[in-house]
Coordinates of C-alpha atoms (C1' of nucleotides) in Angstrom, one line a residue:
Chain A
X18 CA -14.6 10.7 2.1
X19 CA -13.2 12.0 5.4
X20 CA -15.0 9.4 7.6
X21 CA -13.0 5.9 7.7
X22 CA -15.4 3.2 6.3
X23 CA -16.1 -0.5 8.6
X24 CA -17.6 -3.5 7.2
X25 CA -17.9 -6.8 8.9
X26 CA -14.5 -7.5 10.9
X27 CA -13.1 -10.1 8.8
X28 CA -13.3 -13.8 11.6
X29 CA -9.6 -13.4 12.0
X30 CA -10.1 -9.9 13.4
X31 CA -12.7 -11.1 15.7
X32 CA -10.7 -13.7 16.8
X33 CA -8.1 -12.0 17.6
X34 CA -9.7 -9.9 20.0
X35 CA -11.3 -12.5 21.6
X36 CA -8.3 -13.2 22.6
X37 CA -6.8 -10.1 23.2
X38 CA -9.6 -9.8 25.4
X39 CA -9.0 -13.2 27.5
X40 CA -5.7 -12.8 27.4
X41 CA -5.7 -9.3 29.4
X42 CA -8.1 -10.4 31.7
X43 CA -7.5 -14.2 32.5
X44 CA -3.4 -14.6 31.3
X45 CA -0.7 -13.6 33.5
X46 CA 3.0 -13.8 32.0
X47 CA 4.3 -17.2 30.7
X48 CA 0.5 -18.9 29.9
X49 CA 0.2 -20.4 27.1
X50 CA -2.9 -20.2 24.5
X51 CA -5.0 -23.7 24.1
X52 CA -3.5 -25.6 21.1
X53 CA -4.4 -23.8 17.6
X54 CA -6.8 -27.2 17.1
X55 CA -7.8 -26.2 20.8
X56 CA -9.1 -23.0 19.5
X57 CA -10.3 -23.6 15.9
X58 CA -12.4 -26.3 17.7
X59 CA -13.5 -23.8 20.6
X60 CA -14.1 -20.7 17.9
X61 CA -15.2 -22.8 14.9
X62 CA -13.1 -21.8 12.0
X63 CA -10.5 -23.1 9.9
X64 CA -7.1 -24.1 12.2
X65 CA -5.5 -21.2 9.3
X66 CA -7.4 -18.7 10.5
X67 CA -6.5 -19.0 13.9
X68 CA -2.9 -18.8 12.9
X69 CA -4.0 -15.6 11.4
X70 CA -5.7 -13.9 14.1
X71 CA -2.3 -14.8 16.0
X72 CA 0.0 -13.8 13.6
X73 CA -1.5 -10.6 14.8
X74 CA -1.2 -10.8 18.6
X75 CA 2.3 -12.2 17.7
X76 CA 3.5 -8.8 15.2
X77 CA 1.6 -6.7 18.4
X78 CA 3.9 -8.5 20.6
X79 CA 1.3 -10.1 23.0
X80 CA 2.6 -13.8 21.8
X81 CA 5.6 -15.5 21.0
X82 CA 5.2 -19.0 19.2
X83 CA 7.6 -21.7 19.5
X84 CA 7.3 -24.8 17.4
X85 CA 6.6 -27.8 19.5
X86 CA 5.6 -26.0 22.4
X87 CA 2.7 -23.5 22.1
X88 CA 2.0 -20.3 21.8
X89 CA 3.2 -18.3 24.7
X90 CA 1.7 -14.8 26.5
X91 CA 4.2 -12.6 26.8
X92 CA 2.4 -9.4 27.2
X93 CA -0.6 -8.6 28.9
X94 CA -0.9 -5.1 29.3
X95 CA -2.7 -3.8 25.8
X96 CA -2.1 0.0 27.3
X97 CA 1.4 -0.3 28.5
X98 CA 2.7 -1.4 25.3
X99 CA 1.2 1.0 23.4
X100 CA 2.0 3.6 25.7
X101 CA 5.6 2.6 25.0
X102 CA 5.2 4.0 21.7
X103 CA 3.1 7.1 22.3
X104 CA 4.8 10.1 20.2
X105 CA 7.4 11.7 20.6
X106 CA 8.2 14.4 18.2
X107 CA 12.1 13.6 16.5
X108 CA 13.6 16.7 17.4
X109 CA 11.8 16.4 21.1
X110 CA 13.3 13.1 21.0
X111 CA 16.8 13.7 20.6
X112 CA 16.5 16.8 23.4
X113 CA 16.5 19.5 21.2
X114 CA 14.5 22.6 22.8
X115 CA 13.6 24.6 19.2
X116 CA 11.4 26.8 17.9
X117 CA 9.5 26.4 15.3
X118 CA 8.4 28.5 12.0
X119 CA 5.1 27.8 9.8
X120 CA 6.6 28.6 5.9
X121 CA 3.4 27.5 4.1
X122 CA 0.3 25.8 4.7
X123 CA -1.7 24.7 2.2
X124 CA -4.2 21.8 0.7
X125 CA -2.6 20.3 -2.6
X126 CA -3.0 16.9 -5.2
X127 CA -1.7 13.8 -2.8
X128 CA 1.5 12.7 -4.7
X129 CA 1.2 9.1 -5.6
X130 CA 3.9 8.3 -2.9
X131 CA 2.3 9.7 0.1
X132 CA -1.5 8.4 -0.9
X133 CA -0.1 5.1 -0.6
X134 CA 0.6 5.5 3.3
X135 CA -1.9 8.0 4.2
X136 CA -4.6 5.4 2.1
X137 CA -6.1 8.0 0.1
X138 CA -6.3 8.1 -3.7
X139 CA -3.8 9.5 -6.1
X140 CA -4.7 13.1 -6.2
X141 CA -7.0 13.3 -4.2
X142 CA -6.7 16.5 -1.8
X143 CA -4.0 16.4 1.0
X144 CA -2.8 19.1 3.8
X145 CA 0.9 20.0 3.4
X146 CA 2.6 22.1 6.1
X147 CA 6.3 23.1 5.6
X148 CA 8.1 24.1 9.0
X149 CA 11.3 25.3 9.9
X150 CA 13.1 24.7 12.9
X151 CA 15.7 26.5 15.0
X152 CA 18.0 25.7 17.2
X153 CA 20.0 28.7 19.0
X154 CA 18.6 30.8 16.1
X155 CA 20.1 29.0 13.1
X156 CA 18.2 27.2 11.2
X157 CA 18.8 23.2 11.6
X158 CA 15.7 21.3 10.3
X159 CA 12.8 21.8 7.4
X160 CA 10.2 19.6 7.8
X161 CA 7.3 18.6 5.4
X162 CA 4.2 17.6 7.2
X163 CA 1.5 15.6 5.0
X164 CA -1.8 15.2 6.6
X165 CA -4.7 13.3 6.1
X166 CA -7.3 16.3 5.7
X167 CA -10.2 13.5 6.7
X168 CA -8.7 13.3 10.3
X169 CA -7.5 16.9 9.7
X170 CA -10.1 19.0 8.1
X171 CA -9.2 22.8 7.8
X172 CA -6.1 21.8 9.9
X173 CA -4.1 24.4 6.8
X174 CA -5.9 27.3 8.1
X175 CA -6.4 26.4 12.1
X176 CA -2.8 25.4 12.6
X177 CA -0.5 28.1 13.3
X178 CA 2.6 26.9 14.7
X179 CA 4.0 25.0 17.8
X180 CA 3.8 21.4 18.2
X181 CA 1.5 20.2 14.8
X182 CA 1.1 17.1 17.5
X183 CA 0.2 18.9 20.3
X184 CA -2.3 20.9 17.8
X185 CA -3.7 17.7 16.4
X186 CA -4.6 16.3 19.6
X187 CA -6.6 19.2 20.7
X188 CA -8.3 19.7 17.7
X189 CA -9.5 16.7 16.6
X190 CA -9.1 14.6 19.7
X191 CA -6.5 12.2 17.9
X192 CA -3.5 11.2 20.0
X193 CA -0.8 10.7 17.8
X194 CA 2.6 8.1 17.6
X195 CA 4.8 6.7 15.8
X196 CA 4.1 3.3 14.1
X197 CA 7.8 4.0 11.8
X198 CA 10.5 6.0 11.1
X199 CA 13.5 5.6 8.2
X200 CA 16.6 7.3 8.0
X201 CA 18.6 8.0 5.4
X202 CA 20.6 10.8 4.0
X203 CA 20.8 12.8 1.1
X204 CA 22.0 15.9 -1.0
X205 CA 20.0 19.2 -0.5
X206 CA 17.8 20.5 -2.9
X207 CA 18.9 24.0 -3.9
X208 CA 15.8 25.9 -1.8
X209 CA 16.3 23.9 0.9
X210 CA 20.0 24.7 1.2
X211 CA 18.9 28.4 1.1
X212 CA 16.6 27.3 4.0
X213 CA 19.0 25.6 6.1
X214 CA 21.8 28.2 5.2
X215 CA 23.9 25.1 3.8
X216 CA 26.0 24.6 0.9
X217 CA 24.7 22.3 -2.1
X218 CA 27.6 20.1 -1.5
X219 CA 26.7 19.3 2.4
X220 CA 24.5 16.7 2.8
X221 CA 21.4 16.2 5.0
X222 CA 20.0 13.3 7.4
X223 CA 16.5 12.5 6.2
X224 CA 14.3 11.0 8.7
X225 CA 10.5 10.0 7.4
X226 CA 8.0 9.6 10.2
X227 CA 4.6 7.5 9.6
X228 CA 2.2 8.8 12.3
X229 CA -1.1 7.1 13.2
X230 CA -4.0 6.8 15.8
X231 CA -2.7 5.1 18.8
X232 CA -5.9 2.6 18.4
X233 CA -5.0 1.8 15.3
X234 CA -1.5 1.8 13.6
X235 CA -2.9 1.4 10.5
X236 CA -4.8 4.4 10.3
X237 CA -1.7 7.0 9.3
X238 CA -2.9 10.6 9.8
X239 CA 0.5 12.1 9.0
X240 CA 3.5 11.6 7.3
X241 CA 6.6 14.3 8.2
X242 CA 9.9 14.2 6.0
X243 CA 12.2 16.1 7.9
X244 CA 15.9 17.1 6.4
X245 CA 18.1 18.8 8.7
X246 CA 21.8 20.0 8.5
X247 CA 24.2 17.1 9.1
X248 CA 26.7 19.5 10.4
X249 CA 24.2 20.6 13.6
X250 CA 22.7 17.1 13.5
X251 CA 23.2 14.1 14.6
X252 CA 20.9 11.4 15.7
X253 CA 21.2 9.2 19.2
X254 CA 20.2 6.2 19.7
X255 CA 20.4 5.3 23.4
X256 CA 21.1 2.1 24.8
X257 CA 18.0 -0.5 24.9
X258 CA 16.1 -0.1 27.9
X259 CA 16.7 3.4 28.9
X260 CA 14.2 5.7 29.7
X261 CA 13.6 9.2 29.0
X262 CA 10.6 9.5 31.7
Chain B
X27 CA 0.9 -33.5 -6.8
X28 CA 2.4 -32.0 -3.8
X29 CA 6.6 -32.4 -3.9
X30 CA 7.8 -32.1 -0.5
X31 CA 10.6 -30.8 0.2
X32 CA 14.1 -31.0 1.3
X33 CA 15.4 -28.2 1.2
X34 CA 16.3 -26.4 4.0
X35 CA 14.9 -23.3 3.0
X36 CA 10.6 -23.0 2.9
X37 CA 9.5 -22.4 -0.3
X38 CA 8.0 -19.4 0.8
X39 CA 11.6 -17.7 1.6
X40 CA 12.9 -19.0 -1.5
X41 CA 10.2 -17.0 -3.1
X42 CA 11.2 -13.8 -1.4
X43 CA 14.4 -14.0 -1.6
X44 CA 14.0 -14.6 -5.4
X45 CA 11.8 -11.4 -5.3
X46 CA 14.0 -9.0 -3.2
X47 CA 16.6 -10.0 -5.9
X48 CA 14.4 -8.9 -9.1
X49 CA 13.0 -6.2 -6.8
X50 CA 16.8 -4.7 -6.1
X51 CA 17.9 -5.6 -9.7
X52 CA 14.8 -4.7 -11.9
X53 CA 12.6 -2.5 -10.1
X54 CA 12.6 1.2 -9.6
X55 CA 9.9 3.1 -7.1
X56 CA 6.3 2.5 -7.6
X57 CA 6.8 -0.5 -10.3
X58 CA 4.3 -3.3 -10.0
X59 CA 5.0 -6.8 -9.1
X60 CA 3.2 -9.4 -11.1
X61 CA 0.1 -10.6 -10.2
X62 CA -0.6 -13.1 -7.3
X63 CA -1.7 -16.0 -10.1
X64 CA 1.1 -14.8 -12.1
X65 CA 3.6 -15.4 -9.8
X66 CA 2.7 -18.4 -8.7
X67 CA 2.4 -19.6 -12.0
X68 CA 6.0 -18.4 -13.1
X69 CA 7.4 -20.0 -9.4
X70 CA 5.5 -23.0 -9.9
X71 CA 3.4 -22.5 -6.1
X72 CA 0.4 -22.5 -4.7
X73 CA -0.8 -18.8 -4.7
X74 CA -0.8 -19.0 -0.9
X75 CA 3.0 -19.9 -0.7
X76 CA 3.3 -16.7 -3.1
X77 CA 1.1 -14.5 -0.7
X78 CA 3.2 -15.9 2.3
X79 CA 6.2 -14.8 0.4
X80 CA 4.8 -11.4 0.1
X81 CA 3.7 -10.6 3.2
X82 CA 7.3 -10.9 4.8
X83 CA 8.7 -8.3 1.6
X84 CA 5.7 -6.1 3.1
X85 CA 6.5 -6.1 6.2
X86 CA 10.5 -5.5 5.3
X87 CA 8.8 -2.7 3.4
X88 CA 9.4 -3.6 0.3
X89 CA 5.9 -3.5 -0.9
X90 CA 2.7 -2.2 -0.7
X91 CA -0.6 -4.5 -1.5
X92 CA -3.7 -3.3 -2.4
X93 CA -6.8 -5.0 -3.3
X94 CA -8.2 -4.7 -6.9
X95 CA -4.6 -3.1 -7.7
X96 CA -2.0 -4.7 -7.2
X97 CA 1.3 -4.9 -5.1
X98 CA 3.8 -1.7 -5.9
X99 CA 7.4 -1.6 -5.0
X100 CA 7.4 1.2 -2.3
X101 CA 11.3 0.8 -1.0
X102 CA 14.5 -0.8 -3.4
X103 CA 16.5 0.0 -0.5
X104 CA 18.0 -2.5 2.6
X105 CA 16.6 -1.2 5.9
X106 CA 18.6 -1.5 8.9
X107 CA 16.4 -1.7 12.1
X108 CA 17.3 -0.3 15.3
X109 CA 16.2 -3.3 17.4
X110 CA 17.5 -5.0 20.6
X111 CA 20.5 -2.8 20.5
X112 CA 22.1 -4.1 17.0
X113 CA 21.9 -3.3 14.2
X114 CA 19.9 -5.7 11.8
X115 CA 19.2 -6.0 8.0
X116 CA 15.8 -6.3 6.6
X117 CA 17.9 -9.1 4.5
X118 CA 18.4 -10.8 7.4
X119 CA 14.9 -10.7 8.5
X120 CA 14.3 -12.0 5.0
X121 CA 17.3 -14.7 5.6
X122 CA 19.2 -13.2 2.9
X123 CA 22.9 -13.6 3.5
X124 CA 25.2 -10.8 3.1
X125 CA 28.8 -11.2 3.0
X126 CA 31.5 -9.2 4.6
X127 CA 35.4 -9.1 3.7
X128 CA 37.7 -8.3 5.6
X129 CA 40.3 -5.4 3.9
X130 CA 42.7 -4.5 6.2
X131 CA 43.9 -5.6 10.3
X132 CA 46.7 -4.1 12.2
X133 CA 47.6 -3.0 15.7
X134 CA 47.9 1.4 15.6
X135 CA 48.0 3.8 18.1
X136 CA 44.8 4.8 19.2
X137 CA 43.3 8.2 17.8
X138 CA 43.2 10.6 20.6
X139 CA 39.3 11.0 19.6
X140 CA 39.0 6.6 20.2
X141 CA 41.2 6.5 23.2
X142 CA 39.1 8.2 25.3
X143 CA 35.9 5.9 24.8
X144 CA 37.8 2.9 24.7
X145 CA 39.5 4.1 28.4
X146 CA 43.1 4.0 26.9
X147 CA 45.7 6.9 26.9
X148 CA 46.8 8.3 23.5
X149 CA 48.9 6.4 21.3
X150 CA 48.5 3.4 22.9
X151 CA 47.9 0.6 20.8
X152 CA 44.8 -0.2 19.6
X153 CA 43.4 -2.8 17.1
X154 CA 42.1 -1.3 13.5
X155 CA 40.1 -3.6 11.3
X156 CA 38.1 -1.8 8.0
X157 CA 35.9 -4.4 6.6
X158 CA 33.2 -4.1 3.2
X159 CA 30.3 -5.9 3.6
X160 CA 28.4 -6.8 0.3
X161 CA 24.7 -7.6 0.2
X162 CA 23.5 -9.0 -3.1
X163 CA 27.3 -8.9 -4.5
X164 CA 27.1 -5.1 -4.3
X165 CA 29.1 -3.8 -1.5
X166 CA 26.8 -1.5 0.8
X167 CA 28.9 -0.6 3.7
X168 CA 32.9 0.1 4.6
X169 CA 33.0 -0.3 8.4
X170 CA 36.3 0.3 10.7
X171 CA 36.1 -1.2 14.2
X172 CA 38.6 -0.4 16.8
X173 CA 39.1 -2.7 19.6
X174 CA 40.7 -2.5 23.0
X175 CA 43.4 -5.2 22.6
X176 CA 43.2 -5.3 26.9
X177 CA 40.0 -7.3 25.9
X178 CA 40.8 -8.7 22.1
X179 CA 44.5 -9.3 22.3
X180 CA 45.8 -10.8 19.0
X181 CA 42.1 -10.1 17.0
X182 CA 44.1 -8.4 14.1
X183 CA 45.6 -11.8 13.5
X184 CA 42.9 -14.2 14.7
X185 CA 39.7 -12.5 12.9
X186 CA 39.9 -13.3 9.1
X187 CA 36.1 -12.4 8.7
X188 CA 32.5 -13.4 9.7
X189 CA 30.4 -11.4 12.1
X190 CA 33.1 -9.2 14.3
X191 CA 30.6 -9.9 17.4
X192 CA 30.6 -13.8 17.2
X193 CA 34.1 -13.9 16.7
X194 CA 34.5 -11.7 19.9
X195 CA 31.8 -13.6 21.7
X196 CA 33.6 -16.9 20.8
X197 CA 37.0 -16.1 20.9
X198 CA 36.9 -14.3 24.0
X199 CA 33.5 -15.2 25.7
X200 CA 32.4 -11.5 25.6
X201 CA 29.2 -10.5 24.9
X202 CA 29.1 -7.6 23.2
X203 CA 26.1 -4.9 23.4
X204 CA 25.9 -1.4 21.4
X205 CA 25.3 0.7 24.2
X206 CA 25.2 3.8 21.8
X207 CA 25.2 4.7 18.4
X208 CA 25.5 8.1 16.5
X209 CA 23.9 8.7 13.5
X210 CA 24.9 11.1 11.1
X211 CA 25.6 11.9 7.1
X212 CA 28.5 12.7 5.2
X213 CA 30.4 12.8 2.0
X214 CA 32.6 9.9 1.0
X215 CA 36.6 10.3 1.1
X216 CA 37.8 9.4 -2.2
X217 CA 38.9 5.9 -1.4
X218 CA 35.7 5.2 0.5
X219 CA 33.6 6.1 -2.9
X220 CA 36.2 4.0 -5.1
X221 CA 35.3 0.9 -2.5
X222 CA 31.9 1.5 -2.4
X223 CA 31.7 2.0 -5.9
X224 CA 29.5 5.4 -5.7
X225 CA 30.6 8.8 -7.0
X226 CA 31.7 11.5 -4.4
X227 CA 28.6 13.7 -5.2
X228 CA 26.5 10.6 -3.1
X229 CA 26.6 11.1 0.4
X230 CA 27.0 8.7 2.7
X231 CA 25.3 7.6 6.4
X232 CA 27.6 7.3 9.3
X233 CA 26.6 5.3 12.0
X234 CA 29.2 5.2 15.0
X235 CA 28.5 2.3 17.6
X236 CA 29.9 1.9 21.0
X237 CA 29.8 -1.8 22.1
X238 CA 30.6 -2.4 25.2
X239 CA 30.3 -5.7 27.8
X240 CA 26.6 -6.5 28.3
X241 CA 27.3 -6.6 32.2
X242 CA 28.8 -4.0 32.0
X243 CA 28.1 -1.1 29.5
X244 CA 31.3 1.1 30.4
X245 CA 33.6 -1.4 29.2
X246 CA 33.7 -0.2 25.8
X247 CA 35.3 -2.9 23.8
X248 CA 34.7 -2.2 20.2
X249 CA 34.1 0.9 18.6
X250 CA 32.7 1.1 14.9
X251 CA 32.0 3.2 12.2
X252 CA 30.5 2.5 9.1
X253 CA 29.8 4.8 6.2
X254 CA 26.9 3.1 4.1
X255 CA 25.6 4.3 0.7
X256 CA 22.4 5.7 1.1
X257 CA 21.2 5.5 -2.0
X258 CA 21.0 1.4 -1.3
X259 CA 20.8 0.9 2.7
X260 CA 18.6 3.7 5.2
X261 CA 18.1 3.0 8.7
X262 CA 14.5 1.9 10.0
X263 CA 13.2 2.6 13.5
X264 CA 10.2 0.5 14.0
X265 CA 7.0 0.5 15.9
X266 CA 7.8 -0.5 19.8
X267 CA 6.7 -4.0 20.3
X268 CA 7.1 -5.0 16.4
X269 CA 8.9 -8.5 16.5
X270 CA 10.6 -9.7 13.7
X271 CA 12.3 -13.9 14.3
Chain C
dG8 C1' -17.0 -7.6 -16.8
dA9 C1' -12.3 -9.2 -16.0
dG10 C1' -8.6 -9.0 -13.0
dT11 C1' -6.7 -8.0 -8.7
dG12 C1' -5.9 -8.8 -3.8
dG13 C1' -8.5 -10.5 0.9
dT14 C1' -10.5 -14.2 3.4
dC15 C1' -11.8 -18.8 4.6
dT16 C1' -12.0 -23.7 4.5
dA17 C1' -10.2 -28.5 4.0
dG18 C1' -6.9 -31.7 4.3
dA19 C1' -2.1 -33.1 4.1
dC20 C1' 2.5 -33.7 5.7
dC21 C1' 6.8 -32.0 8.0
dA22 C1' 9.7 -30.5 12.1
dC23 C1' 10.1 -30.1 16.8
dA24 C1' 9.3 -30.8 22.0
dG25 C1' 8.6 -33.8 25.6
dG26 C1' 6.9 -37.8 28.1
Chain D
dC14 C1' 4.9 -42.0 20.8
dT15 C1' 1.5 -37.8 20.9
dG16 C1' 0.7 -33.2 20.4
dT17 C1' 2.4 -28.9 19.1
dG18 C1' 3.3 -25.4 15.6
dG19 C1' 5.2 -24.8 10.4
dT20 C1' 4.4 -25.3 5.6
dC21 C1' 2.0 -26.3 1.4
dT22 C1' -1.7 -27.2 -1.6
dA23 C1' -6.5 -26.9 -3.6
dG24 C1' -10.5 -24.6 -4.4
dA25 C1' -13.9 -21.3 -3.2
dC26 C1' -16.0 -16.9 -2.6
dC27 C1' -15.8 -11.9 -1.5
dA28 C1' -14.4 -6.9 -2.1
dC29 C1' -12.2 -3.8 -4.6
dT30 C1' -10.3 -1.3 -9.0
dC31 C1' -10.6 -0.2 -13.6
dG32 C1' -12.0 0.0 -18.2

DNA sequence: GAGTGGTCTAGACCACAGG
DNA sequence: CTGTGGTCTAGACCACTCG
């Protein structure tokens, strides 16, 4: 069950990558699509599935739709704006140099909650990592790493430490970002406080990464739930438009 | 037998907005909804005006659909995305309105901590406004704002409530931009839990924003920090290119 | 098998932009 | 006005899950 199944690409799909397709290599900035009739006519389906196929292009932020108007290109460049979102570990993100320490590695039961994102079954077997990270030697984040063991396989005994992405990437050849994170905050359980050398009463910023194959945003390979010390931490959000590069 | 309507509102969103509320209200974590054909029984829609409906709670991430199963509750919280440089509610998204009172405004002198990022000496006067917005009736976040009066003058008299920014924006013609924002967690002051209505063992997140002049992103004109309750509102960072309008 | 969500078609009408 | 996208309905069939 480790390889990822295909059937037929529902029409919508192939539509839309028809279009992706003439888009990159006949749009420039500004065109507009044909008319939705245009292309139902020109593709031969059902005007609603057209509308699908561009609902896609429109959440992948190729297209912006206006009533009235059209359908507008406002992105052509399929590997720029993904490259915009190629990973970048959190703590990487927020300029924290830190080292890292592997507690435990092991393969366990999914728990229903993770299954859901990682698409595997209830139960069925799942890699969980539990890494600590320092910060001028005091501990500031613990971080549980749940990986899809199909992408993954034996990734519980190869990795070792050091960047899990970094790892991934040159073991399995999957290049790794980030298709969502949530933050949110909340009290310590009592081994993690002993961990993070925190009081029970402190709380901790809870950030929950969904990683998946650049290719395909869908397919999430790993899920990290990071806690870390709200005393040491903070998270910054820089102003739109800057660049770390 | 179709009924066209009037209302301002698609039936779609009136669908959603029906089901955020019973989702909020009724639901805890991994509850099912009703069936597609149930639903749009019990709504009185087409079953395709109840799948539009769903897809937007999906992608607030609300839900999670599966085929042959069903679609599970996966998040009773509001998310706050980081996009475009504010701060916006997966409510919005969802065209939910939340409503936001104003509890105090008065002139002060400015907090040594404030003055410096607002460019004013100590003690100078500054303009303090703490506000409570409520999403759902239930009030999520207590939010103090400091403005330079140099840009503002008389807002602690002129601003009675409504969005802070479109006040400023109109009243002033100032644009307004968060050209940073600081995320951390902590525990609720006494009076902040008795507002919020959650007890002081629930810690809150802090989010501090500097907004500043869109042409010019030193001009700090408004400074803001809300404490939210996490057990009701966490912060999502989406994908790059994911549009939401 | 029965029930769920996933896709597709067909046709209708509404709301908006622009000549 | 025409043409565009936006919404809604109706019915069909497929693919998946579970008992």
């Amino acid at each position: 069950m480790n390889a990822p199944i295909k059937t037929s690409k529902p029409i919508y799909r192939q539509v839309s990558e028809a279009l992706v397709k003439v888009i990159c290599e006949h749009c420039t900035l500004g065109d507009y699509l044909p008319s939705e009739n245009t292309l139902a006519a020109q593709y031969k389906v059902n005007r609603h599935t057209v509308r699908r196929a561009v609902d896609d292009l429109i959440s992948a932020g190729f297209i912006s739709r206006k009533q009235g108007k059209g359908s507008q290109v406002i992105n052509n460049r399929i590997d720029y704006s993904l490259e915009k979102g190629r990973f970048t570990s959190t703590l990487d993100a927020l300029g924290c140099q830190s080292e890292s320490r592997l507690l435990s590695a092991q393969q366990i039961a999914c728990p229903a909650k993770i299954a859901r994102y990682l698409n595997l079954d209830d139960s069925s077997p799942v890699i969980k990592l539990e890494t600590l990270r320092f910060v001028e030697g005091d501990p500031i984040s613990l971080i549980t790493h749940f990986l899809n063991p199909g992408y993954t396989p034996d990734a519980e005994r190869l990795y070792t430490g050091g960047s899990l992405h970094l790892f991934i990437e040159r073991s399995y050849q999957i290049e790794l970002i980030r298709s969502q994170a949530l933050i949110s905050a909340e009290m310590p359980a009592r081994d993690d406080a002993a961990l993070l050398r925190v009081s029970l009463d402190s709380p901790l910023l809870k950030i929950e990464s969904f990683n998946a194959i650049k290719e395909d945003l869908n397919a999430v390979v790993e899920i990290s739930i990071s806690r870390s010390r709200s005393d040491r931490f903070q998270i910054k959000v820089p102003t739109p438009g800057d660049t770390h590069e």
